[in-house]
Short mmCIF file of C-alpha atoms in Angstrom, two decimals:
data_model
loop_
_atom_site.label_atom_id
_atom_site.label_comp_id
_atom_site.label_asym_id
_atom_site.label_seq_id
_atom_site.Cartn_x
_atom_site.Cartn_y
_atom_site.Cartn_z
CA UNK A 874 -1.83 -15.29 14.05
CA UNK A 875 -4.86 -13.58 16.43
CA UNK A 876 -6.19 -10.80 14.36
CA UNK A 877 -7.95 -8.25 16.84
CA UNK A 878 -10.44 -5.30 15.95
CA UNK A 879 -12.06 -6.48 12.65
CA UNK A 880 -15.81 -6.34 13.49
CA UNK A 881 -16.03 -2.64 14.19
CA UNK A 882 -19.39 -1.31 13.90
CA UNK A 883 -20.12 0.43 10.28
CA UNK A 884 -16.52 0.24 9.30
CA UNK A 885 -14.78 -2.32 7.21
CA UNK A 886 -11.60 -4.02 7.71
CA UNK A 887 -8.80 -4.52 5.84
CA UNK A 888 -9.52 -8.32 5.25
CA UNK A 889 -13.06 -7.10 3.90
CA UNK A 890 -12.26 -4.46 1.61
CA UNK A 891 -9.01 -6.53 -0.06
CA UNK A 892 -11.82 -9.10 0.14
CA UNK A 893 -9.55 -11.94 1.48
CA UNK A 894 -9.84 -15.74 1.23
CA UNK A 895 -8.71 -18.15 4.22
CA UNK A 896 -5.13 -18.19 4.22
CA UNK A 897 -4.40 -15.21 2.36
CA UNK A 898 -2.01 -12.45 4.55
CA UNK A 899 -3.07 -8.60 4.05
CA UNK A 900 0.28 -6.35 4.15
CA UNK A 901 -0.25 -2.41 4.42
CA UNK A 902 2.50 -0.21 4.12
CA UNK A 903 3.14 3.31 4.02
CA UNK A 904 6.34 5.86 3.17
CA UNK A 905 6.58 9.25 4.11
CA UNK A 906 8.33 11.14 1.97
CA UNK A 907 9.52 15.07 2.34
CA UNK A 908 8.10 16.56 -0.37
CA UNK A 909 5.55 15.38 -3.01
CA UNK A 910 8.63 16.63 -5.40
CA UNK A 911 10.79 14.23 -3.98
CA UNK A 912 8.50 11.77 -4.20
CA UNK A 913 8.16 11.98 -7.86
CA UNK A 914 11.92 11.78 -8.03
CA UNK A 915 12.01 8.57 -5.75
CA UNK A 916 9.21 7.55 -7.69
CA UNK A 917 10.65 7.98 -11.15
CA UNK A 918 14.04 6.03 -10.09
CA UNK A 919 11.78 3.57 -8.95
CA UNK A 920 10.53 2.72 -12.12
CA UNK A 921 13.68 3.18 -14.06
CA UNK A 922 14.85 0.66 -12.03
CA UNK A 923 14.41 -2.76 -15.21
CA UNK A 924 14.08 -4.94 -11.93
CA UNK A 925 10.80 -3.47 -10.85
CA UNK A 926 10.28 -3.26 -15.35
CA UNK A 927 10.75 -7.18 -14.82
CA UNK A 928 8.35 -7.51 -11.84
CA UNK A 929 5.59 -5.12 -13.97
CA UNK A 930 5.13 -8.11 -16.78
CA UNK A 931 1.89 -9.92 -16.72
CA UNK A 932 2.44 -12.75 -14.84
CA UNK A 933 4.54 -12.18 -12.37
CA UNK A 934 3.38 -9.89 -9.79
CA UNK A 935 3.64 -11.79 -6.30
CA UNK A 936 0.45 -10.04 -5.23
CA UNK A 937 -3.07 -9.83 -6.84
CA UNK A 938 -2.72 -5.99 -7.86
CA UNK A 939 -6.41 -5.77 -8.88
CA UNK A 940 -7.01 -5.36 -5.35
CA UNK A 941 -4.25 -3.39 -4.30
CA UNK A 942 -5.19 -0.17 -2.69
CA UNK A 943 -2.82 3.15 -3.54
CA UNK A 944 -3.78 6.88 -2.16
CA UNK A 945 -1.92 9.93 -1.28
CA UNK A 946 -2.36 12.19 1.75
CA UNK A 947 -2.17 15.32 2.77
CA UNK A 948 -1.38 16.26 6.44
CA UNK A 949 -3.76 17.55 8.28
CA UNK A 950 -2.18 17.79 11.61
CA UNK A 951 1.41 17.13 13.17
CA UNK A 952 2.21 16.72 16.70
CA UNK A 953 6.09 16.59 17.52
#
């Protein structure tokens, strides 16, 4: 698949900064939640949950989460 817009000047790409090899796919994702309290009640179910318990073991993760990226956000503006 054609990959546009990767060579912007003094920025870095996603392929760059998960520092990707030939044949390797990026993924980014994103959920929106509420409130950052129900977040951290999603979040807590979520790892109650022992299937993602059985994903967590060394081993197994189907992605390398070393270079995972993971940040939270704060609005800054919202146009409806």
């Amino acid at each position: 698949m054609p990959v546009d817009d990767l060579d912007c000047k003094d920025m870095v790409s996603f392929l760059k900064s998960a520092d990707a090899k030939e044949g390797e796919t990026i993924i980014v994702a994103w959920i929106l939640y509420e409130s950052k309290a129900k977040r951290d009640e999603v979040n807590a179910k979520v790892m109650a949950d022992p299937r993602i318990a059985n994903m967590m073991e060394p081993g197994t993760m189907p992605f390398e989460n070393k270079r995972t990226a993971y940040d939270g956000f704060t609005t800054l503006m919202e146009v409806r």
